[in-house]
Coordinates of C-alpha atoms and ligand atoms in Angstrom, one line a residue:
X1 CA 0.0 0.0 0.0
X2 CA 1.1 3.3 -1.0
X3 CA 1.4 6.1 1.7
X4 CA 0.0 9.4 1.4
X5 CA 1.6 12.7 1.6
X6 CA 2.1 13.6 4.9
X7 CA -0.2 16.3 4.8
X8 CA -3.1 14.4 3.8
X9 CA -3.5 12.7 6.4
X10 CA -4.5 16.2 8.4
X11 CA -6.8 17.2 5.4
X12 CA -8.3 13.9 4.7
X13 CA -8.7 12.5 8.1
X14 CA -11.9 13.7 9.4
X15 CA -13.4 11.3 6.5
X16 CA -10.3 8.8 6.6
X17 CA -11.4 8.1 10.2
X18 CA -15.4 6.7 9.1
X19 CA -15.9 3.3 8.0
X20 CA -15.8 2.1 4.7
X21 CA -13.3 5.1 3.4
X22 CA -10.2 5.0 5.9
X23 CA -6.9 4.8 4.2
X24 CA -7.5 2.3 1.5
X25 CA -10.8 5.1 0.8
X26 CA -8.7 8.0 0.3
X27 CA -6.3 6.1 -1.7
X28 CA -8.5 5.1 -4.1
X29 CA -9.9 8.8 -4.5
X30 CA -6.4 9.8 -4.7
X31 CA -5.9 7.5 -7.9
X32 CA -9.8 8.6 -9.4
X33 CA -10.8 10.5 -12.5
X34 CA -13.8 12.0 -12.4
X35 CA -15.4 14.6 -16.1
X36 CA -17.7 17.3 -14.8
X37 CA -19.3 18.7 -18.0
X38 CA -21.2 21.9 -16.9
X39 CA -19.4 24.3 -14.9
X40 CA -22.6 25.8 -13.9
X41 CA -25.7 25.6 -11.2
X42 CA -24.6 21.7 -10.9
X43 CA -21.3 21.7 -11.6
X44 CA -20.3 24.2 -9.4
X45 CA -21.3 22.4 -6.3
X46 CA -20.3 19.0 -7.1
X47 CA -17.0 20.2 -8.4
X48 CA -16.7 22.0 -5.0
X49 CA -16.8 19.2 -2.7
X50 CA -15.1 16.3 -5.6
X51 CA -11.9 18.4 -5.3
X52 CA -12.7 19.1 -1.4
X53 CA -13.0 15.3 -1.3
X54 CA -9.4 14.5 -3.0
X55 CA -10.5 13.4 -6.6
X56 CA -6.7 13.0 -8.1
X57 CA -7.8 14.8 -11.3
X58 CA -10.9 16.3 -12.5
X59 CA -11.7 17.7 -15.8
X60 CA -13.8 20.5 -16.3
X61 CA -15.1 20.8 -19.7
X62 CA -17.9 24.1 -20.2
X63 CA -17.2 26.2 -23.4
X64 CA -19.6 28.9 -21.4
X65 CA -18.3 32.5 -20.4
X66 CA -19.2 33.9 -16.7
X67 CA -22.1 36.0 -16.8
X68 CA -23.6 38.2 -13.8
X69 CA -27.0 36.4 -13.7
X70 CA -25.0 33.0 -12.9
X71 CA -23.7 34.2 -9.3
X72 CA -26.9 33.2 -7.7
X73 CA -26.6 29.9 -8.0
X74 CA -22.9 29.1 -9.5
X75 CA -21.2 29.7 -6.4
X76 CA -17.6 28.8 -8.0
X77 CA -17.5 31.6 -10.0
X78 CA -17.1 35.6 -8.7
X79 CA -17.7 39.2 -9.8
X80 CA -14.5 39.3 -10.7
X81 CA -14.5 36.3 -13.0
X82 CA -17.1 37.6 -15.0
X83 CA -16.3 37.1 -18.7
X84 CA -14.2 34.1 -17.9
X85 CA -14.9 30.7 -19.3
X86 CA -16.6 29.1 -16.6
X87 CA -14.5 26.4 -16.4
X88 CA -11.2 28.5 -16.3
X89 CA -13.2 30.4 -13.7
X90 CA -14.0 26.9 -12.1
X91 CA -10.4 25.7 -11.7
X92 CA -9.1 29.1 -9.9
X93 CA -11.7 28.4 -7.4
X94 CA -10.9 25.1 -7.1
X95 CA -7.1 25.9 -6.9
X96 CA -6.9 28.3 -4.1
X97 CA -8.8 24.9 -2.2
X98 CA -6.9 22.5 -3.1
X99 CA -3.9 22.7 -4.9
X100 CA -3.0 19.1 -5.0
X101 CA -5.8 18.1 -7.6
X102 CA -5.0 17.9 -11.5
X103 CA -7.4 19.9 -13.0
X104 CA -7.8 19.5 -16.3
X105 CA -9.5 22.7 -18.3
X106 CA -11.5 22.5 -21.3
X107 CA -13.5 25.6 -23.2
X108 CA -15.2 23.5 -25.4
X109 CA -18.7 22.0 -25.6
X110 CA -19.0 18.1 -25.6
X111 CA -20.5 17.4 -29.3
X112 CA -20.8 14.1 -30.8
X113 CA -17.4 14.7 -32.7
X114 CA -15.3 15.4 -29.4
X115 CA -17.3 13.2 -26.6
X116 CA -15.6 10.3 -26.6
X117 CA -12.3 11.8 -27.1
X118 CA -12.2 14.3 -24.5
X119 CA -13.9 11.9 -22.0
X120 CA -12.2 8.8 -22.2
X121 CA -9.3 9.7 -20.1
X122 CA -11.7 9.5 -16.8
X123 CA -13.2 6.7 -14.5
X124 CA -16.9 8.4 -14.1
X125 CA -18.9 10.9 -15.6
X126 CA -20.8 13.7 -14.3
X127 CA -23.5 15.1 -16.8
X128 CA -24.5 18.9 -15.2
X129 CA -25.4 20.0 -18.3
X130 CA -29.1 21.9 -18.9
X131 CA -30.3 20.7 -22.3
X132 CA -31.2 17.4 -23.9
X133 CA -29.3 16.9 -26.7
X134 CA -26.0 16.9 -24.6
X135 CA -27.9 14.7 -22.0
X136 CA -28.3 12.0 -24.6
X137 CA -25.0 12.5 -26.4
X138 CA -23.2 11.7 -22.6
X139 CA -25.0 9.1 -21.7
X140 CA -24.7 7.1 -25.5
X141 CA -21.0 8.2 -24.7
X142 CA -20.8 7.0 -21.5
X143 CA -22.4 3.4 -22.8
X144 CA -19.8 3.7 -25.2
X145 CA -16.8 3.7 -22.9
X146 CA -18.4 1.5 -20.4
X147 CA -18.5 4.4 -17.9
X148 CA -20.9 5.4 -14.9
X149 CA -22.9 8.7 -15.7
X150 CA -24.4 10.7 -12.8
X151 CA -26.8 12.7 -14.3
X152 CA -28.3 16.1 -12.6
X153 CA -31.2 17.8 -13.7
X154 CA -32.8 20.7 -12.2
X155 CA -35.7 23.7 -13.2
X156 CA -37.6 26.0 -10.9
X157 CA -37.8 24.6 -7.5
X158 CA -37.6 20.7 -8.7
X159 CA -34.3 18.4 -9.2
X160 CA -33.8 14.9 -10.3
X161 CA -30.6 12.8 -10.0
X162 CA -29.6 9.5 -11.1
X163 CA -27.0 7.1 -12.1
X164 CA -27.1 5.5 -15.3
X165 CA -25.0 2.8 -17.1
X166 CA -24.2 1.6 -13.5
X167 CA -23.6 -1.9 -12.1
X168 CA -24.2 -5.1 -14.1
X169 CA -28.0 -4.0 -15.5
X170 CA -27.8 -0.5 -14.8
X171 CA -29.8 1.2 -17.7
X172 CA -28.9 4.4 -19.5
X173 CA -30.9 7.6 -19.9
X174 CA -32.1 6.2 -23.2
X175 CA -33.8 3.3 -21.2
X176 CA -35.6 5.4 -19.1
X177 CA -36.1 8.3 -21.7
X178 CA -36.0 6.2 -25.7
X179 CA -37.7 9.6 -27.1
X180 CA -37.1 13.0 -26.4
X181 CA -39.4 15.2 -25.0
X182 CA -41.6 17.4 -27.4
X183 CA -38.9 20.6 -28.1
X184 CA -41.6 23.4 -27.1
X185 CA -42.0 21.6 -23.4
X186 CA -38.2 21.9 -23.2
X187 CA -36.9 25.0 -21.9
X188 CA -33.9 26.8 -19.9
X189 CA -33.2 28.0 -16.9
X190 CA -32.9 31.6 -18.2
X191 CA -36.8 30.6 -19.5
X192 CA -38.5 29.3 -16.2
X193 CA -36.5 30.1 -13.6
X194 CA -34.4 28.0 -11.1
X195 CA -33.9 28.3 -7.5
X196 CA -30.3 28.3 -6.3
X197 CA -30.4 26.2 -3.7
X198 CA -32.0 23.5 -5.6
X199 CA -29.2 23.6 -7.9
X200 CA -26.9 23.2 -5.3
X201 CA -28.7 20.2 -3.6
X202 CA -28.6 18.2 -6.4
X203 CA -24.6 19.2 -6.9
X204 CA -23.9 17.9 -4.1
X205 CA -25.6 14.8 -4.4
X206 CA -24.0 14.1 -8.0
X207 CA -20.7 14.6 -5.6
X208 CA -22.0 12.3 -2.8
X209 CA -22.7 9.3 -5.7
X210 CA -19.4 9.9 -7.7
X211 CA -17.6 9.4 -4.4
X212 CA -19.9 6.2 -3.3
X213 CA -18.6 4.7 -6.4
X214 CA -15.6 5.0 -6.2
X215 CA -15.7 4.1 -2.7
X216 CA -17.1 1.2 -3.6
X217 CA -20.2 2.1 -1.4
X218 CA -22.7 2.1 -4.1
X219 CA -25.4 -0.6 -4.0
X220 CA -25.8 -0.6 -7.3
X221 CA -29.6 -0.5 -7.3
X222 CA -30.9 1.8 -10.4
X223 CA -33.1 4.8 -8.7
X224 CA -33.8 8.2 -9.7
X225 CA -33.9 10.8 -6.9
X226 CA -36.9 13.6 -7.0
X227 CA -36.0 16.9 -4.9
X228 CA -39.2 19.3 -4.7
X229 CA -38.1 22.1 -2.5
X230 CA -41.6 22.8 -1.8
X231 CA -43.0 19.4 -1.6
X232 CA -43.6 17.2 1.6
X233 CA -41.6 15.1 2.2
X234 CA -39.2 17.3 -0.6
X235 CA -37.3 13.9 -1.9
X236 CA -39.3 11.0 -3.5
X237 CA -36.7 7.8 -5.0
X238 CA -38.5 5.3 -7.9
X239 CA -37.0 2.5 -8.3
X240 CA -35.9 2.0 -12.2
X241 CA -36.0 -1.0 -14.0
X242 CA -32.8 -2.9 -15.2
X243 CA -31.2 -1.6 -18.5
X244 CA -33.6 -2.5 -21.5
X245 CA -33.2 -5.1 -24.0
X246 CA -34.7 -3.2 -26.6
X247 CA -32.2 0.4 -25.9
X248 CA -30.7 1.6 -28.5
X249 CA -27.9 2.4 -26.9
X250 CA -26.9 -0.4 -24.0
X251 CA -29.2 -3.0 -25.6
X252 CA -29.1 -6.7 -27.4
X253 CA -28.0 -4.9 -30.5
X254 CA -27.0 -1.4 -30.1
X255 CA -27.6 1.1 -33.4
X256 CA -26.3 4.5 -32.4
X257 CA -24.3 5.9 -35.1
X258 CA -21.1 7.9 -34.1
X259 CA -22.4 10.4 -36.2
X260 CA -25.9 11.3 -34.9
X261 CA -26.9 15.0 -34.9
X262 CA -28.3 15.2 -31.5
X263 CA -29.7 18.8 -31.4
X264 CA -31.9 17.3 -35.1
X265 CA -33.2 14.2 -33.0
X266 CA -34.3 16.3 -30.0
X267 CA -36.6 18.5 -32.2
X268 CA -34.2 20.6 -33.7
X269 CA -32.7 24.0 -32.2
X270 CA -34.7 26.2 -30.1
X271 CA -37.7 28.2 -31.4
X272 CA -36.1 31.7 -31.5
X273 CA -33.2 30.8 -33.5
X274 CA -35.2 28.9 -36.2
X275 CA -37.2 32.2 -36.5
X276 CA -34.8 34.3 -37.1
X277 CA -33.5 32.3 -40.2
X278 CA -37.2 32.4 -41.7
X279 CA -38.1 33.7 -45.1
X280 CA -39.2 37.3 -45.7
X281 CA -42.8 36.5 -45.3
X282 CA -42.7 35.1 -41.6
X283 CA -40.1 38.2 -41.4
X284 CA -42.7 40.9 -41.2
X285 CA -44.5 39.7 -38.3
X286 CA -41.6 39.7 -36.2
X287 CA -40.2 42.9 -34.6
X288 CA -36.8 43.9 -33.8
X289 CA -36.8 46.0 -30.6
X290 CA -35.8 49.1 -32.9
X291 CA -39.1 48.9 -34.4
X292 CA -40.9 49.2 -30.6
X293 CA -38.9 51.9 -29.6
X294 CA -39.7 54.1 -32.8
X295 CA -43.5 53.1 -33.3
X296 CA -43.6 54.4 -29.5
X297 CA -41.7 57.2 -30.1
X298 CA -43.7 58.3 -32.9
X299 CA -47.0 58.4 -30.6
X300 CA -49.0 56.2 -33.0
X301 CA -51.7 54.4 -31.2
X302 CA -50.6 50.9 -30.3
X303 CA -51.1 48.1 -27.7
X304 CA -48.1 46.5 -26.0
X305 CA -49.2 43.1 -25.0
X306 CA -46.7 41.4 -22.1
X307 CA -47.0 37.6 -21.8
X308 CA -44.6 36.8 -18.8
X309 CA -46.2 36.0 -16.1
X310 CA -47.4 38.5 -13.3
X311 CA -44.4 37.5 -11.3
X312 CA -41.9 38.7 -13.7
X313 CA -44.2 41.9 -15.2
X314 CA -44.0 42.9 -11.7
X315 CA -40.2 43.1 -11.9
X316 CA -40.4 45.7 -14.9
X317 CA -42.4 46.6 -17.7
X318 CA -42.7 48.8 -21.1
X319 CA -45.0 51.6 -20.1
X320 CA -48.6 51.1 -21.3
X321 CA -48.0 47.6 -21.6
X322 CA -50.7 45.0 -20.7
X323 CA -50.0 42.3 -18.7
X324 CA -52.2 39.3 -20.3
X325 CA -49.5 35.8 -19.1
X326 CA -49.2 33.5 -21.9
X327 CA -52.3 31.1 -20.8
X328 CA -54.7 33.3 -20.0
X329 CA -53.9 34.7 -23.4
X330 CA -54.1 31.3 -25.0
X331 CA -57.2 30.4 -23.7
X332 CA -58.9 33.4 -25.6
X333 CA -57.0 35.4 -27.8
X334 CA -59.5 37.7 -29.4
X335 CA -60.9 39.0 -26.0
X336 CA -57.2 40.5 -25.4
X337 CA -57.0 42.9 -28.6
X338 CA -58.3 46.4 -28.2
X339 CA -60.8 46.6 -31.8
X340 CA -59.3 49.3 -33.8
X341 CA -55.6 49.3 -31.9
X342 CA -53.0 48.7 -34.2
X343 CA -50.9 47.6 -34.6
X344 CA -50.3 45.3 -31.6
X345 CA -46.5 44.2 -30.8
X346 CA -46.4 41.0 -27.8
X347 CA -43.5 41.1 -26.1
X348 CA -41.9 39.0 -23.5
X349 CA -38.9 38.0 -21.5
X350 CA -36.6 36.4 -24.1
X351 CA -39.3 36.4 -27.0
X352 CA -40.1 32.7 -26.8
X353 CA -43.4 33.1 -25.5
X354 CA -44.1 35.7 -27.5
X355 CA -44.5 34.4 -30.8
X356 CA -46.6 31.6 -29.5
X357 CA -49.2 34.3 -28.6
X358 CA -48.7 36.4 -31.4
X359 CA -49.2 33.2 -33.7
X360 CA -52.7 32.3 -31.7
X361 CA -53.5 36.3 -31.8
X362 CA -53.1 36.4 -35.6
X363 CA -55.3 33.0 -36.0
X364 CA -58.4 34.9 -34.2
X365 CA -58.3 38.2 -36.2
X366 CA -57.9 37.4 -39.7
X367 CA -55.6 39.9 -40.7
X368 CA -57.7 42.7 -39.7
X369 CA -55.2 43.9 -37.1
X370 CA -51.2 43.4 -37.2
X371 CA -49.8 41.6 -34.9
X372 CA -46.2 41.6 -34.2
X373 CA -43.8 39.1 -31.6
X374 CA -40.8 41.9 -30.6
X375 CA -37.5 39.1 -31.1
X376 CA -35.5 39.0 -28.4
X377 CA -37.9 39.9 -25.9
X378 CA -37.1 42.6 -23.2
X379 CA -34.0 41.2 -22.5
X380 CA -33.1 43.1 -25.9
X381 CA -34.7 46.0 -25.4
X382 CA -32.4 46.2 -22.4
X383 CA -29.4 45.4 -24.3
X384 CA -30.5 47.6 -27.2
X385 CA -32.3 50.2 -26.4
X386 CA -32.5 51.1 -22.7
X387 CA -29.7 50.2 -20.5
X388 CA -31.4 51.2 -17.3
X389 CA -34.2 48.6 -18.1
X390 CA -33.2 45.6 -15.5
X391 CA -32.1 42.4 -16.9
X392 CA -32.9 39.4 -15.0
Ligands
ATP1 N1 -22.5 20.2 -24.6 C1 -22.0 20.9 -23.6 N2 -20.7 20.9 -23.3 C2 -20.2 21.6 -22.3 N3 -20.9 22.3 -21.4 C3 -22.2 22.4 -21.6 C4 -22.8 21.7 -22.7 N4 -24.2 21.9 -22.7 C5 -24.4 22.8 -21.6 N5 -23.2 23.0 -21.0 C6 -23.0 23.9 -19.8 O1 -23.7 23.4 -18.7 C7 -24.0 24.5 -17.9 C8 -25.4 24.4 -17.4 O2 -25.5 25.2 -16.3 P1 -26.7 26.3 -16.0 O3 -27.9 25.9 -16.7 O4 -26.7 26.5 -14.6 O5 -26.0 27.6 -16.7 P2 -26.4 28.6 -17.9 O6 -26.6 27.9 -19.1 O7 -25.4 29.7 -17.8 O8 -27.8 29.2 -17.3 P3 -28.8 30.2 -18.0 O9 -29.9 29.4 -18.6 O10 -29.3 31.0 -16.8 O11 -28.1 31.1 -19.0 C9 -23.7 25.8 -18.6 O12 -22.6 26.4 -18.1 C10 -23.5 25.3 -20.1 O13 -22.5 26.1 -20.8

């Protein structure tokens, strides 16, 4: 058996002393290799307390810069690292904790060309991304390698948290998910919202499980973990079934091709940016925050409709904009336009929502009235227009 540094002994021993890690424990964290892809809400947190832990090297792969409206909940990363990549940002943290860890940078996004490449080199890993195409592309990757996957997951004030491609039958994400969900249920975190803590609850539990199996203190049993932070009792574990015959990926005959376009099989790439590639037709009911700005400027009559909901209008709004949340708008369009009002521009936070109710607005009226979706949302008219307007 190989000793430790000295000095690890002091920092390692208040875990070294429990059963079932001692010194054989924190030699075999010593000698793991552990991928964290996502530097963010997750990653941050389970990176935190992997390197804490003694993970011998850890790579960090996020090709995402450091923006202000991150801090709440991706507590590696500081005012001053704004602009960073997050997972240079990441590894400074991470450094000044412990300085013994490799840590192995990477400003790059995982896509189906790079995967198995850049994660090969390590023993388990972490999926803390926020999107589904990258959550199937890691775990047909991780089938691929024959690695464990811990997969996070979290939106509003709910997390999930499991371990795929684990054990002898441990099934993969495609066992438990063979179809992605419909891509207008899907959105981000900048689109519904997510409550920091939850964020770091499930971190830390993708930490806990990476160190169980490496530990050797993993049972093995497949399970997927629910966290509601306003539920009682807040966590719920299902029991999965074993790893599917019929998968695609881990099954009797696999048939995943190395060169599957992931973002095409999830639905394609979100709504906003298909829009803005559409033809000149589609082009003219869609705004540009320019547009808004002169059309009020000008004092023409108009109606501002704002679909967010009353939450978020409470934040900030256009003035003389209506506040008419996307439901209560879809479940009867033609009461919400003024007759004679024209045109009518719909705006919202990001301008997601906002062509959906523009596109059921113009199906009620028949052309009578124009109706425009204003791309970009507020959030442009921030960036664009009025600096003082609050970004959030
Ligand atoms: N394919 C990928 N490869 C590497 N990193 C990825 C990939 N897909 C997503 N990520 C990273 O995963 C992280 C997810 O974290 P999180 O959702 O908290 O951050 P965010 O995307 O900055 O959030 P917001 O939606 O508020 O902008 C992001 O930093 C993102 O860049």
């Amino acid at each position: 058996m190989s000793a430790l540094p000295l000095l690890d002994y002091q920092r390692y021993g208040r875990q070294m002393i429990l059963d079932g890690i001692g010194f054989p424990g924190q030699v075999k964290l010593r000698k793991a290799s552990v991928a964290v892809v996502g530097a963010g809400g997750l990653g941050c947190p389970a990176l935190q307390y992997l390197c804490a832990a003694g993970i011998g090297r850890i790579g960090i792969i996020d090709h995402d810069r450091v923006e202000l409206s991150n801090l709440q909940r991706q507590i590696l990363h500081t005012e001053e690292t704004i602009g960073l990549h997050k997972a240079e940002s990441a590894a400074r943290a991470l450094k000044s904790m412990n300085s013994d860890v490799l840590l192995d940078v990477q400003t790059v996004a995982v896509v189906a060309d790079n995967a198995r490449e850049l994660l090969a080199p390590y023993d388990i890993l972490l999926d803390c991304t926020d999107n589904v195409p990258t959550r199937y592309l890691l775990s047909d990757t991780a089938v691929a390698l024959g690695k464990p996957l811990v997969s996070g997951a979290a939106q509003k004030f709910e997390g999930q948290l499991s371990v795929f491609n684990y054990g002898a039958n441990g099934p993969c994400y495609r066992c438990l998910y063979p179809t992605p969900p419909p891509r207008e249920t899907v959105g981000s975190c900048a689109e519904l919202g997510i409550f920091g803590v939850v964020t770091g609850t499930i971190g830390n539990l993708q930490a806990l499980e990476t160190i169980k199996i490496i530990l050797g203190l993993h049972d093995e049993t497949p399970a997927l973990l629910i966290f509601s932070a306003l539920g009682t009792p807040p966590f719920r574990s299902i029991k999965l079934r074993s790893k599917k015959e019929s998968c695609l990926a881990c099954g009797k005959s696999p048939r995943i091709p190395s060169s599957t376009d992931y973002v095409q099989f999830c639905g394609g790439p979100a709504p906003d940016w298909v829009s803005l590639g559409q033809s000149s037709g589609k082009a003219n009911q869609r705004a540009k925050v320019e547009e808004l700005r002169q059309a009020i400027e000008s004092g023409v009559e108009l109606s501002i409709i704002d679909v967010r909901p009353p939450t978020e209008f409470g934040i900030c709004q256009l003035p003389g904009s209506r506040n008419i949340p996307l439901k209560a708008l879809l479940e009867d369009p033609k009461k919400c336009i003024d007759s004679g009002t024209e045109p009518v521009y719909v705006v919202c936070r990001l301008g997601n929502d906002s062509q959906i109710a523009a596109k059921a607005l113009r199906s009620q009226i028949e052309g009578e009235i124009t109706v425009k979706d204003v791309i970009g949302g507020l959030q442009a008219w921030s960036k664009e227009i009025d600096p003082s307007f609050p970004i959030y």
